[in-house]
Amino acid sequence: MDFAGAYTWDHLWFMLQGLGITLKVAGIAILLSFLLGCLLGTIRYTKFPVISQLTAIIVETIRNLPLLLIIFFTFFALPEVGIKLSVVNAAIVALTIFEAAMISEIVRSGLKSIDKGQIEASRSSGLSYLQTLWYIVLPQALRRMVPPMVSQFISLLKDTSLAVVISLGELMHNAQIINGQNVNFVIPILLLAAVMYFIVNYSLSIVARRLEARQV
């Protein structure tokens, strides 16, 4: 093990650049998957004829596919039908599709957790179904969904490492490049990557616990 040789400024900066790509891809995917997941979860909850059933089929299909397969599909298969994405965009699209399916289930469960009595009372007071959903059900459900959503976002951030298979310049990709220079760098660099992941994910875990505590 060569900690001194592994932890040069150039290597540390290269690892920080990889972490930056990881956070960038994860951040965009978190935002997009949250919006898409809320839409899909709400559609499934409302049980609109045909649309809800089609949404359920799509969501369940995606949830039961490995993320790695979706990453391969977005980067290697889509160009065959004329849709060519950069490495970064392919990773974002794959993560968004996969995580949106997961988040949609969190949203649907959160909406179902609201007491039906509140819905009936809102409808009897003159609110339409959509008004009841928007003003009464969704605000309460979102508060209950925050902790599991943060946990899912932590998983998303860790899943960005799978995009190393399409050469995304994220944290693990850069770690592998440094490790390839000298076998004595492997343990120090992997430890550094682990510390970086831990700091980010543990910070998110603290946020999740505090938000959960506020709901008690």
mmCIF file of C-alpha atoms in Angstrom:
data_model
loop_
_atom_site.group_PDB
_atom_site.id
_atom_site.type_symbol
_atom_site.label_atom_id
_atom_site.label_comp_id
_atom_site.label_asym_id
_atom_site.label_seq_id
_atom_site.Cartn_x
_atom_site.Cartn_y
_atom_site.Cartn_z
ATOM 1 C CA MET A 1 0.000 0.000 0.000
ATOM 2 C CA ASP A 2 1.289 3.404 -0.990
ATOM 3 C CA PHE A 3 -0.822 6.078 0.704
ATOM 4 C CA ALA A 4 1.667 8.852 -0.014
ATOM 5 C CA GLY A 5 1.791 8.059 -3.722
ATOM 6 C CA ALA A 6 -1.971 7.549 -3.950
ATOM 7 C CA TYR A 7 -2.918 10.742 -2.163
ATOM 8 C CA THR A 8 -1.077 13.223 -4.344
ATOM 9 C CA TRP A 9 -2.852 16.484 -5.139
ATOM 10 C CA ASP A 10 -3.423 15.395 -8.744
ATOM 11 C CA HIS A 11 -5.087 12.163 -7.615
ATOM 12 C CA LEU A 12 -7.185 13.895 -4.981
ATOM 13 C CA TRP A 13 -8.352 16.505 -7.490
ATOM 14 C CA PHE A 14 -9.154 13.763 -10.019
ATOM 15 C CA MET A 15 -11.253 11.954 -7.387
ATOM 16 C CA LEU A 16 -13.044 15.187 -6.479
ATOM 17 C CA GLN A 17 -13.835 15.720 -10.158
ATOM 18 C CA GLY A 18 -15.328 12.230 -10.242
ATOM 19 C CA LEU A 19 -17.369 13.009 -7.148
ATOM 20 C CA GLY A 20 -18.572 16.182 -8.852
ATOM 21 C CA ILE A 21 -19.848 14.170 -11.833
ATOM 22 C CA THR A 22 -21.500 11.719 -9.447
ATOM 23 C CA LEU A 23 -23.307 14.522 -7.625
ATOM 24 C CA LYS A 24 -24.263 16.246 -10.889
ATOM 25 C CA VAL A 25 -25.761 13.112 -12.443
ATOM 26 C CA ALA A 26 -27.450 12.101 -9.188
ATOM 27 C CA GLY A 27 -28.824 15.597 -8.574
ATOM 28 C CA ILE A 28 -30.422 15.891 -12.008
ATOM 29 C CA ALA A 29 -31.751 12.335 -11.858
ATOM 30 C CA ILE A 30 -33.200 12.952 -8.383
ATOM 31 C CA LEU A 31 -35.113 16.021 -9.580
ATOM 32 C CA LEU A 32 -36.423 14.374 -12.750
ATOM 33 C CA SER A 33 -37.279 11.057 -11.099
ATOM 34 C CA PHE A 34 -39.116 12.878 -8.304
ATOM 35 C CA LEU A 35 -41.298 14.770 -10.767
ATOM 36 C CA LEU A 36 -41.930 11.749 -12.986
ATOM 37 C CA GLY A 37 -42.409 9.439 -9.996
ATOM 38 C CA CYS A 38 -45.001 11.768 -8.448
ATOM 39 C CA LEU A 39 -46.885 11.855 -11.746
ATOM 40 C CA LEU A 40 -46.838 8.079 -12.205
ATOM 41 C CA GLY A 41 -47.731 7.405 -8.570
ATOM 42 C CA THR A 42 -50.637 9.842 -8.693
ATOM 43 C CA ILE A 43 -51.964 8.327 -11.911
ATOM 44 C CA ARG A 44 -51.887 4.859 -10.366
ATOM 45 C CA TYR A 45 -53.602 6.130 -7.232
ATOM 46 C CA THR A 46 -56.412 7.826 -9.135
ATOM 47 C CA LYS A 47 -57.235 4.584 -10.993
ATOM 48 C CA PHE A 48 -58.256 6.264 -14.237
ATOM 49 C CA PRO A 49 -59.559 3.636 -16.675
ATOM 50 C CA VAL A 50 -56.910 2.232 -19.036
ATOM 51 C CA ILE A 51 -54.319 4.907 -18.167
ATOM 52 C CA SER A 52 -53.799 3.602 -14.646
ATOM 53 C CA GLN A 53 -53.523 0.022 -15.869
ATOM 54 C CA LEU A 54 -50.974 0.946 -18.538
ATOM 55 C CA THR A 55 -49.000 2.967 -16.003
ATOM 56 C CA ALA A 56 -49.019 0.029 -13.589
ATOM 57 C CA ILE A 57 -47.684 -2.317 -16.287
ATOM 58 C CA ILE A 58 -44.888 0.102 -17.219
ATOM 59 C CA VAL A 59 -43.913 0.745 -13.589
ATOM 60 C CA GLU A 60 -43.907 -2.929 -12.600
ATOM 61 C CA THR A 61 -41.891 -3.843 -15.684
ATOM 62 C CA ILE A 62 -39.212 -1.257 -14.941
ATOM 63 C CA ARG A 63 -39.099 -2.114 -11.232
ATOM 64 C CA ASN A 64 -38.347 -5.736 -12.063
ATOM 65 C CA LEU A 65 -35.508 -4.991 -14.475
ATOM 66 C CA PRO A 66 -31.893 -4.560 -13.341
ATOM 67 C CA LEU A 67 -30.672 -0.981 -13.510
ATOM 68 C CA LEU A 68 -27.581 -2.150 -15.373
ATOM 69 C CA LEU A 69 -29.781 -3.412 -18.217
ATOM 70 C CA ILE A 70 -31.537 -0.039 -18.452
ATOM 71 C CA ILE A 71 -28.162 1.737 -18.571
ATOM 72 C CA PHE A 72 -27.019 -0.531 -21.404
ATOM 73 C CA PHE A 73 -30.320 0.044 -23.204
ATOM 74 C CA THR A 74 -30.156 3.847 -23.066
ATOM 75 C CA PHE A 75 -26.542 3.989 -24.226
ATOM 76 C CA PHE A 76 -26.278 1.104 -26.706
ATOM 77 C CA ALA A 77 -29.839 0.330 -27.875
ATOM 78 C CA LEU A 78 -31.365 3.784 -28.318
ATOM 79 C CA PRO A 79 -28.818 4.801 -30.997
ATOM 80 C CA GLU A 80 -30.130 1.906 -33.080
ATOM 81 C CA VAL A 81 -33.468 3.736 -33.347
ATOM 82 C CA GLY A 82 -31.909 7.126 -33.965
ATOM 83 C CA ILE A 83 -31.628 8.397 -30.379
ATOM 84 C CA LYS A 84 -27.979 8.961 -29.531
ATOM 85 C CA LEU A 85 -27.203 10.179 -26.029
ATOM 86 C CA SER A 86 -23.947 11.276 -24.470
ATOM 87 C CA VAL A 87 -22.554 9.196 -21.632
ATOM 88 C CA VAL A 88 -23.785 11.690 -19.036
ATOM 89 C CA ASN A 89 -27.252 12.006 -20.556
ATOM 90 C CA ALA A 90 -27.587 8.232 -20.975
ATOM 91 C CA ALA A 91 -26.762 7.751 -17.288
ATOM 92 C CA ILE A 92 -29.245 10.449 -16.254
ATOM 93 C CA VAL A 93 -32.026 8.987 -18.415
ATOM 94 C CA ALA A 94 -31.427 5.443 -17.156
ATOM 95 C CA LEU A 95 -31.329 6.486 -13.496
ATOM 96 C CA THR A 96 -34.396 8.706 -13.931
ATOM 97 C CA ILE A 97 -36.469 5.939 -15.522
ATOM 98 C CA PHE A 98 -35.501 3.353 -12.924
ATOM 99 C CA GLU A 99 -35.819 5.587 -9.870
ATOM 100 C CA ALA A 100 -39.090 7.149 -11.067
ATOM 101 C CA ALA A 101 -40.649 3.685 -11.026
ATOM 102 C CA MET A 102 -39.439 3.185 -7.443
ATOM 103 C CA ILE A 103 -40.582 6.625 -6.308
ATOM 104 C CA SER A 104 -43.991 6.138 -7.921
ATOM 105 C CA GLU A 105 -44.629 3.278 -5.498
ATOM 106 C CA ILE A 106 -43.624 5.467 -2.564
ATOM 107 C CA VAL A 107 -46.012 8.151 -3.805
ATOM 108 C CA ARG A 108 -48.863 5.697 -4.343
ATOM 109 C CA SER A 109 -48.383 4.208 -0.876
ATOM 110 C CA GLY A 110 -48.227 7.679 0.655
ATOM 111 C CA LEU A 111 -51.466 8.726 -1.011
ATOM 112 C CA LYS A 112 -53.187 5.522 0.071
ATOM 113 C CA SER A 113 -52.131 6.155 3.684
ATOM 114 C CA ILE A 114 -54.384 9.222 3.952
ATOM 115 C CA ASP A 115 -57.619 8.545 5.826
ATOM 116 C CA LYS A 116 -60.500 8.142 3.386
ATOM 117 C CA GLY A 117 -62.698 10.070 5.808
ATOM 118 C CA GLN A 118 -60.794 13.242 4.932
ATOM 119 C CA ILE A 119 -61.425 12.635 1.255
ATOM 120 C CA GLU A 120 -65.134 12.056 1.814
ATOM 121 C CA ALA A 121 -65.375 15.179 3.980
ATOM 122 C CA SER A 122 -63.602 17.256 1.336
ATOM 123 C CA ARG A 123 -65.859 15.986 -1.421
ATOM 124 C CA SER A 124 -68.971 16.648 0.653
ATOM 125 C CA SER A 125 -67.796 20.224 1.269
ATOM 126 C CA GLY A 126 -67.890 20.902 -2.460
ATOM 127 C CA LEU A 127 -64.312 20.221 -3.577
ATOM 128 C CA SER A 128 -63.853 18.285 -6.808
ATOM 129 C CA TYR A 129 -61.853 15.050 -6.902
ATOM 130 C CA LEU A 130 -58.777 16.809 -8.325
ATOM 131 C CA GLN A 131 -59.077 19.683 -5.835
ATOM 132 C CA THR A 132 -59.284 17.191 -2.977
ATOM 133 C CA LEU A 133 -56.244 15.385 -4.306
ATOM 134 C CA TRP A 134 -54.214 18.590 -4.766
ATOM 135 C CA TYR A 135 -55.181 20.526 -1.629
ATOM 136 C CA ILE A 136 -55.954 17.817 0.917
ATOM 137 C CA VAL A 137 -54.386 14.461 0.086
ATOM 138 C CA LEU A 138 -51.110 15.312 -1.657
ATOM 139 C CA PRO A 139 -49.724 17.835 0.908
ATOM 140 C CA GLN A 140 -50.205 15.365 3.776
ATOM 141 C CA ALA A 141 -48.880 12.433 1.766
ATOM 142 C CA LEU A 142 -45.735 14.292 0.730
ATOM 143 C CA ARG A 143 -44.774 14.895 4.350
ATOM 144 C CA ARG A 144 -45.081 11.179 5.063
ATOM 145 C CA MET A 145 -43.125 10.294 1.939
ATOM 146 C CA VAL A 146 -40.058 12.401 2.697
ATOM 147 C CA PRO A 147 -38.044 9.830 4.728
ATOM 148 C CA PRO A 148 -38.484 6.901 2.297
ATOM 149 C CA MET A 149 -37.830 9.220 -0.634
ATOM 150 C CA VAL A 150 -34.566 10.435 0.874
ATOM 151 C CA SER A 151 -33.564 6.796 1.380
ATOM 152 C CA GLN A 152 -34.367 6.116 -2.261
ATOM 153 C CA PHE A 153 -32.312 9.124 -3.317
ATOM 154 C CA ILE A 154 -29.371 7.751 -1.331
ATOM 155 C CA SER A 155 -29.706 4.505 -3.282
ATOM 156 C CA LEU A 156 -29.790 6.514 -6.512
ATOM 157 C CA LEU A 157 -26.563 8.284 -5.638
ATOM 158 C CA LYS A 158 -24.848 4.961 -4.960
ATOM 159 C CA ASP A 159 -26.291 3.492 -8.158
ATOM 160 C CA THR A 160 -24.453 6.093 -10.240
ATOM 161 C CA SER A 161 -21.396 3.849 -9.816
ATOM 162 C CA LEU A 162 -23.041 1.334 -12.170
ATOM 163 C CA ALA A 163 -22.609 3.836 -15.005
ATOM 164 C CA VAL A 164 -18.905 2.998 -14.933
ATOM 165 C CA VAL A 165 -19.818 0.319 -17.498
ATOM 166 C CA ILE A 166 -20.436 3.061 -20.089
ATOM 167 C CA SER A 167 -17.327 4.986 -18.991
ATOM 168 C CA LEU A 168 -19.122 7.756 -17.117
ATOM 169 C CA GLY A 169 -16.376 9.804 -15.468
ATOM 170 C CA GLU A 170 -17.870 9.464 -12.001
ATOM 171 C CA LEU A 171 -16.122 8.643 -8.737
ATOM 172 C CA MET A 172 -15.553 4.902 -9.233
ATOM 173 C CA HIS A 173 -14.506 5.387 -12.845
ATOM 174 C CA ASN A 174 -11.787 7.812 -11.794
ATOM 175 C CA ALA A 175 -10.791 5.532 -8.935
ATOM 176 C CA GLN A 176 -10.261 2.677 -11.382
ATOM 177 C CA ILE A 177 -8.072 4.862 -13.592
ATOM 178 C CA ILE A 178 -5.818 5.753 -10.652
ATOM 179 C CA ASN A 179 -5.727 2.127 -9.494
ATOM 180 C CA GLY A 180 -4.563 1.115 -12.950
ATOM 181 C CA GLN A 181 -1.407 3.174 -12.500
ATOM 182 C CA ASN A 182 -0.083 1.207 -9.563
ATOM 183 C CA VAL A 183 -1.401 -1.839 -7.744
ATOM 184 C CA ASN A 184 -0.268 -0.280 -4.462
ATOM 185 C CA PHE A 185 -2.839 2.507 -4.943
ATOM 186 C CA VAL A 186 -5.845 0.157 -4.891
ATOM 187 C CA ILE A 187 -6.587 0.059 -1.159
ATOM 188 C CA PRO A 188 -5.854 3.769 -0.453
ATOM 189 C CA ILE A 189 -7.971 4.943 -3.398
ATOM 190 C CA LEU A 190 -10.854 2.603 -2.634
ATOM 191 C CA LEU A 191 -10.774 3.770 0.976
ATOM 192 C CA LEU A 192 -10.873 7.381 -0.219
ATOM 193 C CA ALA A 193 -13.851 6.611 -2.491
ATOM 194 C CA ALA A 194 -15.603 4.887 0.411
ATOM 195 C CA VAL A 195 -15.068 7.928 2.646
ATOM 196 C CA MET A 196 -16.456 10.256 -0.033
ATOM 197 C CA TYR A 197 -19.560 8.111 -0.540
ATOM 198 C CA PHE A 198 -20.002 7.804 3.210
ATOM 199 C CA ILE A 199 -19.833 11.556 3.849
ATOM 200 C CA VAL A 200 -22.453 12.331 1.195
ATOM 201 C CA ASN A 201 -24.801 9.455 1.993
ATOM 202 C CA TYR A 202 -24.511 9.791 5.747
ATOM 203 C CA SER A 203 -25.384 13.482 5.456
ATOM 204 C CA LEU A 204 -28.505 12.536 3.519
ATOM 205 C CA SER A 205 -29.308 9.867 6.128
ATOM 206 C CA ILE A 206 -29.144 12.473 8.893
ATOM 207 C CA VAL A 207 -31.553 14.658 6.931
ATOM 208 C CA ALA A 208 -33.916 11.707 6.503
ATOM 209 C CA ARG A 209 -33.862 10.871 10.232
ATOM 210 C CA ARG A 210 -34.538 14.470 11.241
ATOM 211 C CA LEU A 211 -37.401 14.772 8.797
ATOM 212 C CA GLU A 212 -38.800 11.471 10.046
ATOM 213 C CA ALA A 213 -38.537 12.641 13.650
ATOM 214 C CA ARG A 214 -40.597 15.710 12.817
ATOM 215 C CA GLN A 215 -43.409 13.512 11.572
ATOM 216 C CA VAL A 216 -43.710 11.708 14.919
#
